[in-house]
Short mmCIF file of C-alpha atoms in Angstrom, two decimals:
data_model
loop_
_atom_site.label_atom_id
_atom_site.label_comp_id
_atom_site.label_asym_id
_atom_site.label_seq_id
_atom_site.Cartn_x
_atom_site.Cartn_y
_atom_site.Cartn_z
CA MET A 144 0.00 0.00 0.00
CA ASN A 145 1.46 3.33 -1.00
CA ALA A 146 1.30 6.55 0.98
CA ALA A 147 -1.60 7.90 -1.05
CA ALA A 148 -3.76 5.05 0.13
CA VAL A 149 -3.59 6.13 3.74
CA ILE A 150 -4.53 9.73 3.06
CA THR A 151 -8.02 10.71 4.12
CA PRO A 152 -9.41 12.21 0.88
CA ALA A 153 -11.82 14.62 2.52
CA LEU A 154 -9.31 16.10 4.92
CA GLY A 155 -5.95 15.59 3.30
CA HIS A 156 -4.42 14.15 6.50
CA PRO A 157 -2.93 10.72 7.25
CA ALA A 158 -5.51 8.18 8.32
CA GLY A 159 -5.86 7.81 12.07
CA THR A 160 -4.66 11.34 12.82
CA GLU A 161 -6.61 14.50 13.54
CA PRO A 162 -5.62 17.76 11.83
CA LEU A 163 -4.52 20.60 14.01
CA THR A 164 -7.08 23.38 14.25
CA PRO A 165 -5.77 26.33 12.21
CA TRP A 166 -5.11 29.46 14.19
CA TRP A 167 -8.16 31.28 12.84
CA GLY A 168 -10.47 28.52 14.07
CA ARG A 169 -9.29 28.44 17.67
CA THR A 170 -11.34 29.76 20.56
CA SER A 171 -8.40 31.88 21.71
CA THR A 172 -8.35 33.63 18.32
CA MET A 173 -12.07 34.34 18.52
CA LEU A 174 -11.64 35.78 22.01
CA ALA A 175 -8.80 37.97 20.76
CA PHE A 176 -11.00 39.35 17.97
CA MET A 177 -13.77 39.99 20.49
CA VAL A 178 -11.42 42.02 22.70
CA VAL A 179 -9.96 43.90 19.71
CA SER A 180 -13.46 44.95 18.57
CA THR A 181 -13.89 46.92 21.81
CA ILE A 182 -10.66 48.94 21.46
CA PRO A 183 -12.25 52.07 19.87
CA LEU A 184 -14.28 52.60 23.05
CA TRP A 185 -11.32 52.23 25.42
CA PHE A 186 -10.34 55.86 24.98
CA VAL A 187 -13.73 57.60 25.17
CA SER A 188 -16.12 58.45 27.96
CA THR A 189 -19.15 59.01 25.71
CA PRO A 190 -19.62 56.42 22.92
CA PRO A 191 -19.81 58.39 19.63
CA LEU A 192 -22.71 56.31 18.31
CA ILE A 193 -25.13 58.81 16.82
CA ASP A 194 -28.60 57.75 18.03
CA PHE A 195 -27.26 56.09 21.18
CA LEU A 196 -26.80 59.49 22.82
CA GLY A 197 -30.53 60.08 22.52
CA HIS A 198 -31.25 56.60 23.84
CA LEU A 199 -29.11 57.29 26.92
CA ALA A 200 -31.34 60.27 27.70
CA ARG A 201 -34.42 58.04 27.39
CA TYR A 202 -32.94 55.55 29.83
CA HIS A 203 -32.38 58.42 32.27
CA VAL A 204 -36.06 59.31 32.16
CA ALA A 205 -37.09 55.67 32.56
CA LEU A 206 -34.90 55.34 35.66
CA ASP A 207 -35.77 58.62 37.40
CA ILE A 208 -39.20 59.85 36.29
CA GLY A 209 -40.96 58.11 39.18
CA HIS A 210 -39.18 60.25 41.78
CA ASN A 211 -38.23 63.33 39.77
CA PRO A 212 -41.10 65.83 39.38
CA THR A 213 -39.04 67.96 36.97
CA LEU A 214 -38.86 65.07 34.51
CA ALA A 215 -42.51 64.18 35.09
CA ARG A 216 -43.61 67.68 34.06
CA ALA A 217 -41.84 67.50 30.69
CA TRP A 218 -42.03 63.81 29.79
CA ASP A 219 -44.35 60.86 29.85
CA TYR A 220 -42.92 57.35 30.10
CA GLU A 221 -45.18 54.31 30.01
CA TRP A 222 -43.79 50.78 29.92
CA SER A 223 -45.40 48.44 27.40
CA VAL A 224 -44.32 45.48 25.28
CA ILE A 225 -42.92 46.75 21.98
CA ALA A 226 -40.38 45.28 19.57
CA ASN A 227 -37.64 47.75 20.50
CA LEU A 228 -36.65 47.17 24.12
CA GLY A 229 -33.37 45.24 24.15
CA VAL A 230 -30.90 47.64 25.72
CA ASP A 231 -33.69 49.45 27.63
CA LEU A 232 -34.27 46.29 29.67
CA LEU A 233 -30.58 45.44 30.11
CA ILE A 234 -29.48 48.87 31.22
CA MET A 235 -32.03 49.32 34.02
CA PRO A 236 -30.37 46.98 36.57
CA LEU A 237 -26.83 47.71 35.33
CA ALA A 238 -27.26 51.49 35.66
CA ARG A 239 -28.30 51.11 39.28
CA LEU A 240 -25.02 49.30 39.95
CA VAL A 241 -22.49 51.42 38.06
CA GLY A 242 -24.32 54.57 36.94
CA LEU A 243 -26.13 55.23 33.69
CA GLU A 244 -23.33 56.58 31.51
CA THR A 245 -20.94 53.82 32.61
CA ALA A 246 -23.63 51.21 31.98
CA GLY A 247 -24.22 52.65 28.50
CA TRP A 248 -20.50 52.49 27.76
CA ILE A 249 -20.30 48.85 28.88
CA ILE A 250 -23.25 47.76 26.76
CA ALA A 251 -22.01 49.66 23.69
CA ALA A 252 -18.62 47.95 24.10
CA LEU A 253 -20.14 44.48 24.45
CA LEU A 254 -22.30 44.53 21.33
CA PRO A 255 -19.51 43.89 18.74
CA PRO A 256 -17.99 40.97 20.74
CA LEU A 257 -21.46 39.47 21.11
CA MET A 258 -21.88 39.49 17.33
CA ILE A 259 -18.38 38.10 16.66
CA TRP A 260 -19.10 35.22 19.02
CA GLY A 261 -22.44 34.60 17.30
CA ILE A 262 -20.93 34.65 13.81
CA PHE A 263 -18.24 32.15 14.80
CA ARG A 264 -20.82 29.91 16.46
CA ALA A 265 -23.04 30.00 13.36
CA ALA A 266 -20.09 29.20 11.08
CA ARG A 267 -19.04 26.26 13.22
CA ALA A 268 -22.61 24.96 13.47
CA ILE A 269 -22.87 24.73 9.67
CA HIS A 270 -19.32 23.83 8.62
CA GLY A 271 -18.13 21.93 11.68
CA GLU A 272 -15.16 24.31 11.83
CA ILE A 273 -14.32 27.96 11.22
CA PRO A 274 -13.46 28.53 7.55
CA ALA A 275 -10.74 31.12 6.95
CA SER A 276 -13.23 33.21 4.96
CA THR A 277 -15.21 33.81 8.19
CA LEU A 278 -12.67 36.49 9.12
CA ALA A 279 -13.93 38.59 6.22
CA ALA A 280 -17.15 39.06 8.22
CA LEU A 281 -15.35 40.79 11.11
CA PRO A 282 -15.58 44.39 9.77
CA PHE A 283 -19.38 44.12 9.69
CA VAL A 284 -19.64 43.87 13.48
CA LEU A 285 -18.73 47.59 13.44
CA ALA A 286 -20.83 48.37 10.37
CA TYR A 287 -22.73 51.58 9.80
CA PRO A 288 -25.87 50.53 11.76
CA TYR A 289 -23.67 50.11 14.84
CA GLN A 290 -21.90 53.42 14.21
CA TYR A 291 -25.32 55.05 13.89
CA GLY A 292 -26.24 53.77 17.33
CA PHE A 293 -29.02 51.32 16.48
CA VAL A 294 -28.18 49.45 19.69
CA ASN A 295 -31.43 47.54 20.20
CA PHE A 296 -31.23 46.28 16.64
CA TRP A 297 -27.55 45.36 16.99
CA LEU A 298 -28.21 43.48 20.23
CA ALA A 299 -31.09 41.55 18.67
CA ALA A 300 -29.10 40.76 15.52
CA GLY A 301 -26.15 39.51 17.57
CA LEU A 302 -28.46 37.26 19.57
CA ALA A 303 -29.97 36.01 16.29
CA PHE A 304 -26.66 34.38 15.29
CA HIS A 305 -26.42 32.61 18.65
CA ALA A 306 -30.02 31.44 18.35
CA PHE A 307 -29.39 30.18 14.83
CA ALA A 308 -26.42 28.13 16.01
CA LEU A 309 -28.68 26.58 18.65
CA TRP A 310 -31.35 25.86 16.02
CA VAL A 311 -28.81 23.88 14.00
CA ALA A 312 -27.47 22.09 17.07
CA LEU A 313 -30.98 20.86 17.93
CA GLU A 314 -31.63 19.45 14.46
CA ARG A 315 -32.25 15.95 15.83
CA ARG A 316 -34.29 17.16 18.80
CA THR A 317 -37.10 18.99 17.07
CA GLY A 318 -39.47 18.71 20.03
CA LEU A 319 -37.06 20.44 22.38
CA ARG A 320 -36.21 22.98 19.66
CA SER A 321 -39.86 23.86 19.18
CA LEU A 322 -40.31 24.24 22.93
CA LEU A 323 -37.30 26.52 23.26
CA PHE A 324 -37.71 28.68 20.18
CA VAL A 325 -41.17 30.02 20.91
CA PRO A 326 -39.78 32.06 23.85
CA ILE A 327 -36.41 32.62 22.13
CA GLY A 328 -38.09 34.11 19.08
CA LEU A 329 -40.29 36.29 21.25
CA MET A 330 -37.31 37.43 23.33
CA ILE A 331 -35.32 38.49 20.27
CA TRP A 332 -38.40 40.21 18.86
CA VAL A 333 -38.79 42.21 22.08
CA CYS A 334 -35.14 43.27 21.72
CA HIS A 335 -35.89 44.49 18.20
CA ALA A 336 -38.22 43.27 15.46
CA TYR A 337 -35.49 43.48 12.81
CA GLY A 338 -33.27 41.15 14.83
CA TRP A 339 -36.08 38.61 14.90
CA ALA A 340 -36.29 39.00 11.12
CA VAL A 341 -32.53 38.30 10.81
CA LEU A 342 -33.05 35.07 12.76
CA GLY A 343 -36.01 34.20 10.55
CA VAL A 344 -33.95 34.60 7.40
CA LEU A 345 -31.06 32.50 8.72
CA VAL A 346 -33.42 29.74 9.84
CA GLY A 347 -35.43 30.05 6.62
CA GLY A 348 -32.33 29.55 4.48
CA TYR A 349 -31.32 26.56 6.58
CA GLU A 350 -34.72 24.88 6.25
CA LEU A 351 -35.17 25.72 2.55
CA SER A 352 -31.87 24.02 1.79
CA LYS A 353 -33.47 20.67 2.69
CA PHE A 354 -35.97 20.86 -0.15
CA SER A 355 -35.59 21.13 -3.89
CA LEU A 356 -36.82 24.46 -5.15
CA LEU A 357 -35.71 23.87 -8.74
CA GLU A 358 -38.60 21.62 -9.73
CA VAL A 359 -41.37 23.98 -10.77
CA ARG A 360 -44.17 21.51 -10.07
CA GLY A 361 -43.08 20.87 -6.48
CA MET A 362 -41.64 24.26 -5.69
CA LEU A 363 -44.68 25.67 -3.87
CA ARG A 364 -45.18 22.47 -1.88
CA ASN A 365 -41.54 22.40 -0.81
CA LEU A 366 -41.64 26.06 0.06
CA VAL A 367 -44.65 25.50 2.30
CA LYS A 368 -42.93 22.54 3.97
CA ALA A 369 -39.82 24.59 4.68
CA VAL A 370 -41.78 27.52 6.10
CA SER A 371 -43.90 25.21 8.25
CA ARG A 372 -40.74 23.91 9.92
CA THR A 373 -40.05 27.42 11.22
CA TRP A 374 -43.40 27.61 13.06
CA PRO A 375 -41.85 28.28 16.52
CA LEU A 376 -40.57 31.59 15.19
CA LEU A 377 -43.80 32.40 13.35
CA VAL A 378 -45.71 32.34 16.64
CA THR A 379 -44.21 35.79 17.27
CA LEU A 380 -46.29 37.14 14.39
CA GLY A 381 -49.22 37.21 16.84
CA ALA A 382 -47.32 39.60 19.10
CA MET A 383 -46.38 41.63 16.02
CA ALA A 384 -50.04 41.96 15.01
CA VAL A 385 -51.07 43.13 18.48
CA TRP A 386 -48.19 45.62 18.64
CA ARG A 387 -48.93 47.19 15.26
CA SER A 388 -52.69 47.36 15.88
CA ASN A 389 -52.05 49.50 18.96
CA SER A 390 -49.49 51.80 17.38
CA SER A 391 -50.99 53.48 14.35
CA GLY A 392 -49.43 56.66 13.00
CA ALA A 393 -45.84 55.51 12.47
CA GLU A 394 -44.91 56.33 8.89
CA THR A 395 -43.79 53.86 6.24
CA LEU A 396 -42.25 55.46 3.15
CA GLY A 397 -39.53 55.22 0.49
CA TRP A 398 -40.55 52.15 -1.51
CA PHE A 399 -38.32 50.85 -4.31
CA ASP A 400 -35.88 53.76 -4.25
CA PHE A 401 -33.09 51.85 -5.98
CA SER A 402 -30.75 54.83 -6.23
CA TRP A 403 -30.84 55.04 -2.43
CA LYS A 404 -30.40 51.28 -2.06
CA LEU A 405 -27.27 51.34 -4.20
CA HIS A 406 -25.94 54.31 -2.26
CA ALA A 407 -26.69 52.52 1.03
CA ALA A 408 -24.54 49.59 -0.09
CA ILE A 409 -21.56 51.94 -0.35
CA LEU A 410 -22.26 53.21 3.19
CA THR A 411 -22.26 49.76 4.81
CA LEU A 412 -18.79 50.15 6.38
CA ARG A 413 -18.85 53.95 6.63
CA ASP A 414 -16.76 55.12 9.55
CA GLN A 415 -13.64 57.31 9.56
CA SER A 416 -11.99 57.08 6.13
CA ARG A 417 -13.75 56.92 2.78
CA LEU A 418 -10.71 55.30 1.14
CA LEU A 419 -10.31 52.62 3.81
CA ASP A 420 -14.04 51.93 4.13
CA LEU A 421 -14.63 51.56 0.38
CA ALA A 422 -11.43 49.54 -0.12
CA SER A 423 -12.49 47.21 2.71
CA LEU A 424 -15.93 46.71 1.20
CA GLY A 425 -14.42 46.20 -2.24
CA ALA A 426 -12.03 43.52 -0.96
CA ILE A 427 -14.89 41.66 0.69
CA VAL A 428 -17.12 41.90 -2.40
CA LEU A 429 -14.26 40.52 -4.54
CA LEU A 430 -13.81 37.64 -2.10
CA ILE A 431 -17.50 36.78 -2.34
CA TYR A 432 -17.54 37.11 -6.12
CA PHE A 433 -14.52 34.93 -6.81
CA ALA A 434 -15.39 32.39 -4.10
CA TRP A 435 -18.85 31.88 -5.53
CA ARG A 436 -17.30 31.28 -8.96
CA ASP A 437 -14.08 29.43 -8.06
CA PRO A 438 -14.24 25.60 -8.20
CA ARG A 439 -11.77 25.48 -5.30
CA ALA A 440 -14.52 26.84 -3.04
CA ARG A 441 -17.75 25.21 -1.97
CA ILE A 442 -20.85 27.35 -1.42
CA ASP A 443 -22.99 26.01 1.38
CA PRO A 444 -26.66 26.35 0.36
CA ARG A 445 -27.80 26.94 3.93
CA PHE A 446 -26.06 30.30 4.16
CA GLY A 447 -26.29 30.83 0.40
CA LEU A 448 -30.09 30.75 0.47
CA ALA A 449 -30.10 33.09 3.47
CA ALA A 450 -28.01 35.55 1.43
CA LEU A 451 -30.54 35.34 -1.40
CA ILE A 452 -33.44 35.94 1.01
CA PHE A 453 -31.63 38.96 2.45
CA THR A 454 -31.22 40.25 -1.11
CA ALA A 455 -34.95 39.89 -1.76
CA ALA A 456 -35.73 41.66 1.53
CA LEU A 457 -33.38 44.49 0.60
CA ILE A 458 -35.27 45.00 -2.65
CA LEU A 459 -38.74 44.82 -1.11
CA LEU A 460 -38.25 46.81 2.08
CA PRO A 461 -38.87 50.59 2.09
CA PHE A 462 -36.46 53.16 3.46
CA GLN A 463 -38.64 53.69 6.54
CA LEU A 464 -40.83 50.98 8.06
CA PHE A 465 -43.26 51.78 10.91
CA GLY A 466 -41.27 54.90 11.77
CA SER A 467 -37.83 53.18 11.76
CA ALA A 468 -35.48 54.72 9.21
CA PHE A 469 -32.87 52.81 7.17
CA ALA A 470 -35.07 49.69 7.21
CA ASP A 471 -33.64 48.47 3.91
CA ALA A 472 -30.04 49.60 4.52
CA ARG A 473 -29.88 47.61 7.77
CA VAL A 474 -30.04 44.43 5.70
CA TYR A 475 -26.68 44.95 3.99
CA PRO A 476 -24.34 43.80 6.79
CA PHE A 477 -26.23 40.54 7.14
CA LEU A 478 -26.44 39.96 3.41
CA PHE A 479 -22.65 40.22 3.27
CA ILE A 480 -22.15 38.10 6.39
CA ALA A 481 -24.40 35.33 5.06
CA ALA A 482 -22.65 35.38 1.68
CA ILE A 483 -19.25 35.17 3.42
CA LEU A 484 -20.29 32.36 5.76
CA ALA A 485 -21.51 30.35 2.77
CA VAL A 486 -17.92 30.11 1.49
CA LYS A 487 -15.61 27.25 2.39
CA LEU A 488 -12.49 26.24 0.48
CA HIS A 489 -11.98 22.59 -0.38
CA ALA A 490 -9.41 20.83 1.80
CA THR A 491 -6.59 20.59 -0.72
CA PRO A 492 -3.01 21.68 0.00
CA LYS A 493 -3.26 24.58 -2.45
CA SER A 494 -6.61 25.71 -1.06
CA GLN A 495 -5.27 25.59 2.48
CA SER A 496 -2.37 27.80 1.44
CA ILE A 497 -4.90 30.27 0.04
CA ALA A 498 -6.91 29.99 3.26
CA ARG A 499 -3.90 30.93 5.39
CA LYS A 500 -3.19 33.99 3.27
CA MET A 501 -6.87 34.94 3.32
CA ALA A 502 -7.05 34.66 7.11
CA ILE A 503 -3.92 36.78 7.59
CA GLY A 504 -5.18 39.39 5.13
CA PHE A 505 -8.64 39.83 6.65
CA ALA A 506 -7.33 39.70 10.23
CA ALA A 507 -4.92 42.50 9.30
CA LEU A 508 -7.72 44.45 7.62
CA PHE A 509 -9.84 44.20 10.76
CA ALA A 510 -6.93 45.33 12.93
CA VAL A 511 -6.27 48.35 10.70
CA ARG A 512 -9.95 49.32 10.71
CA VAL A 513 -10.12 49.08 14.50
CA ALA A 514 -6.98 51.21 14.87
CA VAL A 515 -8.34 53.90 12.54
CA SER A 516 -11.67 53.86 14.40
CA ALA A 517 -9.90 54.21 17.73
CA VAL A 518 -8.03 57.32 16.56
CA GLY A 519 -11.26 58.79 15.21
CA TYR A 520 -13.12 58.01 18.44
CA VAL A 521 -10.50 59.87 20.48
CA ASP A 522 -11.11 62.92 18.30
CA TYR A 523 -14.88 62.56 18.70
CA ASP A 524 -14.54 62.36 22.46
CA ALA A 525 -12.45 65.53 22.61
CA ALA A 526 -15.00 67.36 20.46
CA PHE A 527 -17.89 66.05 22.55
CA GLN A 528 -16.29 67.25 25.77
CA ARG A 529 -15.86 70.73 24.30
CA HIS A 530 -19.51 70.78 23.25
CA LEU A 531 -20.70 69.46 26.60
CA THR A 532 -18.89 72.20 28.51
CA ALA A 533 -21.87 74.34 27.55
CA LEU A 534 -24.00 72.32 29.98
CA ASP A 535 -22.10 73.90 32.89
CA HIS A 536 -24.09 77.04 32.08
CA VAL A 537 -27.52 75.35 31.89
CA GLU A 538 -29.70 75.45 34.98
CA ARG A 539 -31.19 72.13 36.04
CA GLY A 540 -34.76 71.50 34.99
CA THR A 541 -34.90 74.17 32.29
CA SER A 542 -35.70 73.71 28.58
CA VAL A 543 -33.17 73.76 25.75
CA ALA A 544 -33.88 74.18 22.06
CA VAL A 545 -31.11 72.22 20.34
CA LEU A 546 -30.22 73.31 16.79
CA VAL A 547 -27.72 71.28 14.74
CA ALA A 548 -26.32 72.11 11.31
CA HIS A 549 -27.53 69.48 8.83
CA PRO A 550 -26.27 70.38 5.34
CA CYS A 551 -27.33 68.46 2.24
CA LYS A 552 -23.77 67.36 1.53
CA THR A 553 -22.04 65.85 4.51
CA PRO A 554 -18.44 64.66 4.75
CA TRP A 555 -17.79 60.92 4.84
CA ARG A 556 -16.64 61.21 8.44
CA LEU A 557 -19.70 62.55 10.25
CA SER A 558 -19.51 64.81 13.29
CA ARG A 559 -22.01 62.54 15.10
CA VAL A 560 -23.65 65.33 17.10
CA ASP A 561 -27.19 64.81 15.80
CA HIS A 562 -28.37 63.76 19.27
CA LEU A 563 -25.57 65.12 21.45
CA GLY A 564 -28.03 67.77 22.62
CA SER A 565 -29.95 65.04 24.46
CA MET A 566 -27.13 65.00 27.00
CA ALA A 567 -28.77 68.14 28.44
CA LEU A 568 -31.68 65.89 29.42
CA LEU A 569 -29.40 63.22 30.88
CA ARG A 570 -27.10 65.54 32.83
CA ARG A 571 -29.31 68.56 33.60
CA ASP A 572 -32.89 67.14 33.56
CA ALA A 573 -33.59 69.68 30.82
CA PHE A 574 -36.30 69.34 28.23
CA VAL A 575 -34.78 69.02 24.75
CA ASN A 576 -36.43 68.93 21.35
CA SER A 577 -34.18 66.16 19.96
CA GLN A 578 -35.91 63.07 21.41
CA TRP A 579 -38.06 60.86 19.19
CA ASP A 580 -41.84 60.77 19.28
CA VAL A 581 -42.78 57.81 17.05
CA PRO A 582 -46.14 56.16 17.85
CA GLY A 583 -45.66 52.54 18.86
CA ALA A 584 -41.87 52.65 18.57
CA GLU A 585 -41.03 54.67 21.69
CA LEU A 586 -42.02 54.46 25.34
CA LEU A 587 -40.97 58.07 25.95
CA ARG A 588 -43.33 60.89 24.92
CA PRO A 589 -42.41 64.58 25.17
CA LYS A 590 -45.09 66.72 26.83
CA HIS A 591 -43.36 70.11 26.88
CA ALA A 592 -43.87 72.33 23.82
CA LEU A 593 -46.62 69.93 22.76
CA GLY A 594 -48.38 71.15 19.63
CA THR A 595 -45.43 73.25 18.46
CA ARG A 596 -42.92 72.45 15.72
CA PHE A 597 -40.13 72.21 18.32
CA ASN A 598 -41.31 69.29 20.38
CA ALA A 599 -39.31 66.29 19.07
CA ASP A 600 -36.82 64.95 16.52
CA PRO A 601 -36.11 66.09 13.78
CA SER A 602 -36.86 69.66 14.89
CA GLN A 603 -33.22 70.04 16.00
CA PHE A 604 -31.91 69.92 12.44
CA VAL A 605 -31.16 73.16 10.62
CA ARG A 606 -31.44 72.41 6.90
CA ASP A 607 -32.64 73.99 3.71
CA ALA A 608 -34.14 72.16 0.73
CA THR A 609 -32.26 74.48 -1.65
CA CYS A 610 -28.96 73.11 -0.25
CA PRO A 611 -27.07 76.40 0.25
CA SER A 612 -23.48 76.30 1.38
CA ASP A 613 -24.26 78.71 4.23
CA LEU A 614 -26.99 77.63 6.66
CA ARG A 615 -26.72 80.69 8.90
CA PRO A 616 -29.74 82.46 7.36
CA GLU A 617 -31.84 79.35 8.01
CA LEU A 618 -30.44 79.18 11.56
CA ALA A 619 -31.47 82.78 12.19
CA ALA A 620 -34.94 82.07 10.80
CA LYS A 621 -35.31 78.96 12.93
CA ILE A 622 -34.33 80.81 16.11
CA GLY A 623 -36.91 83.43 15.19
CA ARG A 624 -39.58 80.72 14.84
CA LEU A 625 -39.03 79.29 18.34
CA PRO A 626 -42.36 79.39 20.18
CA GLU A 627 -42.38 82.10 22.81
CA GLY A 628 -42.32 81.02 26.44
CA TYR A 629 -41.24 77.41 25.91
CA PHE A 630 -37.42 77.52 25.91
CA ASP A 631 -34.87 78.99 28.30
CA TYR A 632 -31.80 78.23 26.17
CA VAL A 633 -30.81 77.71 22.55
CA TRP A 634 -27.88 75.36 22.03
CA VAL A 635 -26.35 75.67 18.56
CA LEU A 636 -24.03 72.84 17.41
CA ASN A 637 -21.72 72.60 14.39
CA PHE A 638 -21.90 76.29 13.56
CA GLY A 639 -18.71 78.30 13.94
CA ARG A 640 -19.20 81.21 16.34
CA GLN A 641 -17.87 83.62 13.75
CA ALA A 642 -20.69 85.83 12.44
CA LEU A 643 -23.46 83.78 14.03
CA PRO A 644 -26.87 85.43 13.77
CA THR A 645 -27.90 87.66 16.66
CA HIS A 646 -31.37 87.98 18.10
CA PRO A 647 -32.49 90.49 20.72
CA SER A 648 -34.22 87.80 22.80
CA TRP A 649 -31.14 85.60 23.19
CA THR A 650 -27.83 86.33 24.92
CA PRO A 651 -24.70 84.18 24.30
CA VAL A 652 -23.42 82.67 27.55
CA TYR A 653 -20.91 80.14 26.19
CA ALA A 654 -19.14 79.60 22.88
CA ASP A 655 -16.27 77.68 21.37
CA ASP A 656 -15.36 77.02 17.75
CA ASN A 657 -18.44 74.82 17.07
CA THR A 658 -20.84 75.41 19.97
CA THR A 659 -22.81 78.42 21.08
CA LEU A 660 -25.25 78.46 23.99
CA TYR A 661 -27.77 81.30 24.20
CA ARG A 662 -29.91 82.14 27.21
CA LEU A 663 -33.25 83.87 27.04
CA ALA A 664 -32.71 87.53 27.81
CA ARG A 665 -34.41 88.46 31.07
#
């Protein structure tokens, strides 16, 4: 018998021996990536995640409104079961232990590691190991939806990967799986409805892969069989129906805007550097393209079908669904992740050499992206602290009209101050006009300035449909339109103090290069 006869064909290793786990498939490597993903937040006190700053203010009201009459006069907070509660529920007990802002920092830092862990678990559940291509999914744990501060969604989506891995693991114990996944599906839905949808797509792709969908005559029957196997998750549709029936008024708009959808694809990894972000996305798209065409790679239909379902969802979803913006754009990270996880190189010596190079390349790419993010976050934190110095001049329990420059053309690296004004609510119990008021999607309702145009988001944005280069005339007009008797301060962000408009009713009390705080003249 020659040497070739004792080679295990599927693995390429001598019979009777077990191959060593490659470095990218080891638990220690996964843990290292999880730690690395938190590095950008090591050097900041306030996470520069755009919407998260507004959410922190909401948590403050939820914690203190019961014993703070100042908050109770300006806000209404009523607990109910909605599909947008993930971090709200987690932060309540944690904030009582370590303080609200520290608790917010901890949760923001834990979301990327949670998703990395889930992605690795899902890859191992399907492939039995971690393919080298899995590392190409790492940049998406810090994708634009995370940078934008969609924390409930990101928590739910991270949990969806863990739940999917459990679904696969319980393949031979369908009774137990059905028993577990009714509450699991409901729990993820309560965290955020879109996270539940991510789980549904992953499970749907997995179940569809068991049936032939190529035979036209049996296609519908097989489709029904596959969907019926996901019934533990479909039970949550009942909760969805009740939720939506009690929350009319949330807008849905932006159907089939394909120019936006294409633009949103480019924004998927938007962070600090246009060149780096687009080059990263391009490298990942090329990997997917060549892997799906290269005979040295195998495309697993379980993730492959999930990627196709995500693509269909991207096409069909509007820009805004039930008041939640970027509904379609939020699909992109998971479309890319599913397409990446579908790829596995055949176990040949040449393919394994390619796998090693691929793993090194995408690990290095992730490290570079994290380093660039960390530098950018330090700069954000310094800018935030300068802005927030204005709050030293705001009396507790007053009302602040926040006005933020919002030009038509924004730089790739955003200033991320859209909801920084909400820190006046968190730190000074002030009423601000930058909190959301979306029926059915929010537990917090602003009561102050009710009936005016300066009651809630997006009234803080200073913008002009004609897209002028100078927004100061619109700023002056907006200050002039503030309803009389409702606001004690005007806090202007992202306008240089040079030649800012003056108004006889408002006196500047603090200014730096990009912040001006006015107080009502008394």
